[in-house]
Short mmCIF file of C-alpha atoms and ligand atoms in Angstrom, two decimals:
data_model
loop_
_atom_site.label_atom_id
_atom_site.label_comp_id
_atom_site.label_asym_id
_atom_site.label_seq_id
_atom_site.Cartn_x
_atom_site.Cartn_y
_atom_site.Cartn_z
CA MET A 18 35.92 -5.80 8.49
CA ILE A 19 35.89 -5.89 5.21
CA CYS A 20 35.91 -9.87 5.76
CA PHE A 21 32.75 -9.46 7.76
CA PHE A 22 31.00 -7.90 5.44
CA ILE A 23 31.47 -10.19 2.42
CA PHE A 24 30.90 -13.10 5.29
CA ALA A 25 27.79 -11.96 5.85
CA PRO A 26 24.46 -13.42 5.77
CA GLN A 27 22.47 -11.20 3.88
CA ASN A 28 19.72 -10.65 6.40
CA PHE A 29 22.40 -8.71 8.14
CA LEU A 30 22.55 -6.34 5.77
CA TYR A 31 18.96 -5.57 5.55
CA LYS A 32 19.14 -4.79 9.03
CA MET A 33 21.60 -2.28 8.50
CA ASN A 34 18.01 -0.16 8.14
CA ASN A 35 16.11 -0.25 11.26
CA LYS A 36 12.91 0.74 9.87
CA THR A 37 10.97 -1.73 7.98
CA ALA A 38 8.10 -0.89 5.58
CA ILE A 39 5.05 -3.48 3.78
CA ILE A 40 4.05 -2.05 0.83
CA SER A 41 1.00 -4.11 -0.88
CA GLY A 42 0.89 -3.44 -4.42
CA ALA A 43 4.34 -2.59 -4.74
CA SER A 44 5.35 -3.98 -8.38
CA ARG A 45 3.69 -0.80 -10.10
CA GLY A 46 1.86 2.75 -9.80
CA ILE A 47 1.73 3.94 -6.94
CA GLY A 48 3.07 1.17 -4.63
CA ARG A 49 6.21 1.24 -7.25
CA ALA A 50 6.83 4.82 -6.44
CA VAL A 51 6.50 4.47 -2.55
CA ALA A 52 9.01 1.94 -2.18
CA LEU A 53 11.43 3.58 -3.33
CA THR A 54 10.64 6.53 -2.45
CA LEU A 55 11.35 4.83 1.20
CA ALA A 56 14.07 2.64 0.14
CA GLN A 57 15.93 6.54 -0.87
CA ASN A 58 14.66 6.95 2.68
CA GLY A 59 15.96 4.49 5.11
CA PHE A 60 13.73 1.94 4.59
CA ASN A 61 13.57 -1.64 3.84
CA VAL A 62 11.02 -2.62 1.91
CA ALA A 63 8.45 -5.90 1.36
CA LEU A 64 7.23 -5.84 -2.59
CA LEU A 65 4.50 -7.53 -2.20
CA ALA A 66 2.02 -8.14 -5.27
CA ARG A 67 1.04 -10.79 -7.64
CA ASN A 68 3.18 -9.94 -11.07
CA LYS A 69 7.05 -12.33 -9.81
CA ALA A 70 8.48 -10.52 -12.74
CA ASP A 71 8.06 -6.88 -11.73
CA LEU A 72 8.64 -7.21 -8.21
CA GLN A 73 11.58 -8.81 -8.92
CA THR A 74 13.06 -6.01 -11.36
CA LEU A 75 12.32 -3.43 -8.35
CA GLU A 76 13.83 -5.92 -6.30
CA LYS A 77 16.26 -5.83 -8.19
CA GLU A 78 16.46 -2.07 -8.70
CA ILE A 79 16.20 -1.55 -4.56
CA GLY A 80 19.02 -3.67 -3.92
CA ALA A 81 19.74 -5.49 -0.58
CA ASN A 82 17.61 -3.43 1.63
CA ALA A 83 14.15 -5.05 -0.86
CA LYS A 84 12.60 -8.78 -0.36
CA SER A 85 9.90 -9.35 -2.84
CA TYR A 86 6.17 -11.59 -2.27
CA ALA A 87 4.35 -12.44 -5.19
CA LEU A 88 0.72 -13.63 -3.57
CA ASP A 89 -2.27 -12.80 -3.63
CA ILE A 90 -3.39 -10.06 -1.30
CA SER A 91 -7.09 -11.49 -0.57
CA ASN A 92 -5.02 -14.61 0.12
CA GLU A 93 -4.68 -15.57 3.96
CA GLN A 94 -1.89 -18.34 3.74
CA GLU A 95 -0.27 -16.20 1.38
CA VAL A 96 -0.13 -12.95 3.56
CA ASN A 97 0.26 -15.02 6.31
CA LEU A 98 3.39 -16.63 5.33
CA ALA A 99 5.40 -13.34 4.09
CA VAL A 100 4.22 -11.53 7.12
CA ALA A 101 6.02 -14.09 8.72
CA ASP A 102 9.46 -14.27 6.36
CA ILE A 103 9.37 -10.35 6.86
CA LEU A 104 9.54 -10.77 10.48
CA HIS A 105 12.25 -13.61 10.35
CA THR A 106 13.81 -11.73 7.31
CA PHE A 107 14.05 -7.93 8.86
CA GLY A 108 13.26 -8.55 12.75
CA LYS A 109 11.29 -5.19 12.77
CA ILE A 110 8.07 -3.76 11.21
CA GLU A 111 7.19 -0.44 11.34
CA VAL A 112 4.72 0.87 8.57
CA VAL A 113 2.00 -1.56 6.85
CA ILE A 114 0.87 0.09 3.16
CA ASN A 115 -2.40 -0.89 2.26
CA ASN A 116 -2.35 -0.10 -1.47
CA ALA A 117 -3.17 -2.99 -3.56
CA GLY A 118 -6.67 -2.72 -5.75
CA ILE A 119 -8.33 -2.86 -9.00
CA GLY A 120 -11.08 -0.98 -10.51
CA VAL A 121 -14.16 -1.82 -12.37
CA PHE A 122 -16.22 1.45 -14.09
CA LYS A 123 -19.81 0.03 -15.48
CA PRO A 124 -23.69 0.75 -14.86
CA THR A 125 -24.77 -1.71 -12.15
CA GLU A 126 -26.51 -4.36 -14.12
CA GLU A 127 -23.68 -5.15 -16.00
CA LEU A 128 -21.56 -5.72 -13.03
CA THR A 129 -20.60 -9.51 -12.34
CA SER A 130 -20.68 -11.05 -9.12
CA GLU A 131 -17.45 -12.69 -9.97
CA GLU A 132 -16.33 -8.82 -10.11
CA TRP A 133 -18.29 -7.84 -7.09
CA ASP A 134 -15.78 -10.60 -5.06
CA ASN A 135 -12.53 -10.11 -6.98
CA LEU A 136 -13.37 -6.12 -6.04
CA MET A 137 -14.10 -6.70 -2.57
CA ASN A 138 -11.57 -9.05 -1.90
CA THR A 139 -8.54 -7.39 -3.09
CA ASN A 140 -9.50 -3.80 -2.49
CA VAL A 141 -11.38 -4.60 1.57
CA LYS A 142 -10.36 -8.20 2.25
CA GLY A 143 -6.87 -7.74 1.39
CA THR A 144 -6.89 -4.80 3.30
CA PHE A 145 -8.33 -6.52 6.63
CA LEU A 146 -5.75 -9.90 6.04
CA LEU A 147 -2.47 -7.73 5.66
CA THR A 148 -3.66 -5.67 8.68
CA LYS A 149 -4.59 -8.38 11.19
CA ALA A 150 -1.49 -9.91 10.18
CA THR A 151 1.03 -7.18 11.17
CA LEU A 152 -1.08 -6.00 13.96
CA PRO A 153 -0.09 -7.87 16.80
CA HIS A 154 3.62 -7.34 15.94
CA LEU A 155 3.46 -3.41 16.06
CA LYS A 156 0.79 -3.59 19.41
CA ASN A 157 3.69 -5.81 20.88
CA GLN A 158 5.98 -3.39 19.76
CA LYS A 159 3.73 -0.20 20.92
CA SER A 160 5.19 1.66 17.77
CA GLY A 161 3.55 1.22 13.94
CA THR A 162 2.33 3.36 11.28
CA ILE A 163 -0.81 1.48 9.17
CA ILE A 164 -1.46 3.10 6.26
CA GLY A 165 -4.29 3.16 3.54
CA ILE A 166 -4.41 3.97 0.12
CA ALA A 167 -8.03 5.03 -0.39
CA SER A 168 -9.78 6.83 -3.10
CA ASP A 169 -10.56 10.82 -2.93
CA VAL A 170 -14.26 8.16 -3.82
CA SER A 171 -14.24 6.97 -0.04
CA LYS A 172 -16.25 10.11 0.56
CA ARG A 173 -18.54 11.10 -2.91
CA VAL A 174 -19.75 8.73 -5.24
CA PHE A 175 -20.32 8.84 -8.97
CA PRO A 176 -21.86 7.45 -11.59
CA HIS A 177 -20.98 3.06 -13.15
CA GLY A 178 -18.52 3.60 -9.66
CA SER A 179 -20.73 1.91 -7.63
CA LEU A 180 -18.68 -1.12 -6.71
CA TYR A 181 -15.61 0.66 -6.58
CA CYS A 182 -16.87 3.33 -4.05
CA ALA A 183 -18.35 0.70 -2.41
CA THR A 184 -14.83 -0.96 -1.68
CA LYS A 185 -13.59 2.43 -1.28
CA TYR A 186 -15.68 3.22 1.18
CA ALA A 187 -15.51 0.00 2.98
CA GLN A 188 -11.92 0.26 3.36
CA ASP A 189 -12.07 3.85 5.06
CA ALA A 190 -14.30 2.36 7.01
CA TYR A 191 -12.39 -0.34 8.07
CA LEU A 192 -9.30 1.52 8.83
CA SER A 193 -11.11 4.34 10.42
CA ALA A 194 -12.36 1.58 13.15
CA VAL A 195 -8.69 0.65 13.47
CA ARG A 196 -7.29 3.60 14.23
CA LYS A 197 -9.41 4.21 16.90
CA GLU A 198 -8.75 0.63 18.57
CA VAL A 199 -5.49 -0.03 18.16
CA ARG A 200 -4.22 3.79 18.88
CA LYS A 201 -4.23 3.04 22.98
CA PHE A 202 -1.45 0.99 21.64
CA GLY A 203 0.92 3.65 20.19
CA VAL A 204 0.12 2.09 16.38
CA LYS A 205 -1.05 4.79 13.88
CA VAL A 206 -3.67 4.65 11.31
CA SER A 207 -3.33 6.92 8.26
CA LEU A 208 -5.56 7.18 5.49
CA ILE A 209 -4.37 9.35 2.24
CA TYR A 210 -7.35 9.43 -0.37
CA PRO A 211 -5.78 10.75 -4.10
CA GLY A 212 -7.84 12.02 -6.86
CA LEU A 213 -6.74 11.27 -10.41
CA VAL A 214 -3.36 9.76 -10.31
CA ASP A 215 -1.43 8.55 -13.89
CA THR A 216 -0.63 5.12 -13.71
CA TYR A 217 -1.38 2.03 -15.11
CA PHE A 218 -4.91 1.55 -13.32
CA HIS A 219 -6.99 3.66 -16.11
CA ASN A 220 -7.66 2.50 -19.36
CA ASP A 221 -4.66 4.38 -20.92
CA MET A 222 -1.65 3.81 -20.29
CA GLU A 223 0.30 5.06 -17.14
CA GLY A 224 2.11 8.47 -18.98
CA SER A 225 -0.69 9.25 -21.64
CA SER A 226 -1.19 13.06 -22.76
CA LYS A 227 -4.77 12.94 -21.74
CA GLN A 228 -3.28 12.03 -17.98
CA SER A 229 -0.52 14.37 -18.05
CA GLU A 230 -1.92 17.64 -16.17
CA TRP A 231 -2.75 14.47 -13.14
CA LEU A 232 -1.26 13.85 -9.64
CA GLN A 233 1.63 11.21 -10.15
CA SER A 234 2.73 7.77 -8.36
CA GLN A 235 5.56 10.17 -6.83
CA ASP A 236 2.28 13.20 -5.12
CA ILE A 237 1.70 10.17 -3.36
CA ALA A 238 5.02 9.11 -2.55
CA ASN A 239 5.87 11.85 -0.87
CA ALA A 240 2.94 11.94 1.28
CA VAL A 241 3.08 8.57 2.35
CA LEU A 242 6.68 9.60 3.23
CA TYR A 243 5.19 12.92 4.93
CA VAL A 244 3.26 10.28 7.14
CA CYS A 245 6.13 7.83 7.93
CA ASN A 246 8.11 11.21 8.70
CA ALA A 247 5.57 12.22 11.56
CA PRO A 248 6.84 12.64 15.42
CA ALA A 249 5.68 9.77 17.76
CA HIS A 250 3.56 12.13 19.26
CA VAL A 251 1.77 12.54 15.91
CA VAL A 252 -0.82 10.98 13.60
CA LEU A 253 -1.83 11.96 10.43
CA ASP A 254 -5.90 10.90 10.69
CA GLU A 255 -6.82 11.88 6.50
CA ILE A 256 -4.55 13.09 3.99
CA MET A 257 -7.27 14.45 0.64
CA ILE A 258 -4.72 15.23 -2.69
CA HIS A 259 -5.92 16.32 -5.57
CA PRO A 260 -4.13 17.58 -9.26
CA LEU A 261 -5.46 21.08 -9.47
CA SER A 262 -7.09 20.05 -13.03
CA GLN A 263 -9.26 17.30 -11.39
CA GLU A 264 -13.16 18.99 -10.79
CA TYR A 265 -14.24 16.71 -7.66
O1 LIG B 20 -3.12 0.93 -9.86
P1 LIG B 20 -2.28 -0.11 -9.92
P2 LIG B 20 -2.16 2.58 -8.90
N1 LIG B 20 -3.17 -9.26 -5.35
O2 LIG B 20 -3.02 -0.69 -11.51
C1 LIG B 20 -1.61 -4.74 -6.91
C2 LIG B 20 -5.48 3.91 -5.49
N2 LIG B 20 -6.20 4.67 -6.23
O3 LIG B 20 -0.78 2.24 -8.23
O4 LIG B 20 -0.32 -8.29 -8.08
C3 LIG B 20 -1.89 -8.14 -4.62
O5 LIG B 20 -1.00 0.99 -11.75
C4 LIG B 20 -0.51 -4.75 -8.62
O6 LIG B 20 0.36 -5.25 -9.02
P3 LIG B 20 -0.28 -7.13 -9.42
C5 LIG B 20 -5.92 2.70 -6.00
O7 LIG B 20 -7.87 1.80 -5.59
C6 LIG B 20 -6.07 5.33 -7.21
O8 LIG B 20 -3.27 3.75 -9.14
O9 LIG B 20 1.15 -7.37 -9.66
N3 LIG B 20 -1.51 -7.10 -5.57
C7 LIG B 20 -0.35 -3.39 -8.85
O10 LIG B 20 0.90 -3.15 -8.10
C8 LIG B 20 -5.79 1.10 -5.14
O11 LIG B 20 -6.17 0.71 -4.33
C9 LIG B 20 -5.98 6.31 -7.84
O12 LIG B 20 -1.29 -7.14 -10.80
C10 LIG B 20 -2.38 -6.97 -6.52
C11 LIG B 20 -1.62 -2.51 -7.74
O13 LIG B 20 -2.11 -3.05 -6.75
C12 LIG B 20 -3.84 2.47 -5.14
O14 LIG B 20 -4.42 3.49 -5.68
C13 LIG B 20 -7.36 6.96 -7.45
C14 LIG B 20 -3.87 -7.57 -6.25
C15 LIG B 20 -2.17 -1.73 -8.95
O15 LIG B 20 -1.43 -0.53 -9.30
C16 LIG B 20 -2.71 2.22 -5.80
O16 LIG B 20 -3.07 2.11 -7.91
C17 LIG B 20 -7.70 7.36 -6.30
C18 LIG B 20 -3.88 -8.57 -5.83
N4 LIG B 20 -5.14 -9.54 -5.96
C19 LIG B 20 -6.98 5.50 -5.90
N5 LIG B 20 -4.47 -6.77 -7.31
C20 LIG B 20 -5.60 6.14 -9.28
N6 LIG B 20 -5.07 5.31 -9.66
O17 LIG B 20 -6.17 7.73 -10.19
C21 LIG B 20 -3.76 -5.16 -7.79
O18 LIG B 20 -8.05 7.64 -5.86
N7 LIG B 20 -2.73 -5.40 -7.08
#
């Protein structure tokens, strides 16, 4: 038996866990916390982001049940290749977490068309591409959960947030419509709307005193785990989460 484990192919070790989650934007912040939490709770985790070094550090930290993919979430070919490899490696996908996202905050006349394209491509097109690539598999197996890490500004707007809010409204509308499309195939779609979270997303560094009363990435990871643990007949459509200190 011991010899069997020594000579077993690596993907046998992956398949010791029977649930697999794909997490976009896993290199830091919320995505990283989600990946660690799901791995600690028996998931294989496929880690997607652009920063290869950060992904490899996380992959090492998690161990044999993680595999990382350095890619741009707005690149269709890269996303499709990664999803094909994830299916080949893990055999199955249960949870797809659309978390990769960026923000730019300034008066609209100062926004550039490059910033417009970059935010739309990452926050909206990236969600579409990963959902489109994984959905045939989830529909075929008649189970699975797609989660969107949206924002409280998917539901409200603020000055200098025109572009970011537009992307988060679009991501929310897209996944909410997909929810209605796929429920008859046994596939769930859940949206999580965080308020302020202490991550690299903001200008101040993670852990800065200004952000000490904000949500922690772990708070969002706990919500993701709660969604993943819902009984088969329950879909958690929407979860809005704020720090007690935030006025909104
Ligand atoms: O931000 P951050 P969060 N292709 O900057 C990745 C939403 N949210 O964790 O590519 C692939 O620490 C990037 O990796 P890398 C927010 O809208 C947040 O706070 O290596 N990946 C990194 O892993 C976003 O949707 C707050 O640079 C790309 C990750 O995305 C989600 O939460 C409030 C990529 C970003 O990590 C996670 O953000 C709220 C690309 N093209 C909603 N571009 C908040 N923090 O307060 C970026 O309401 N990434």
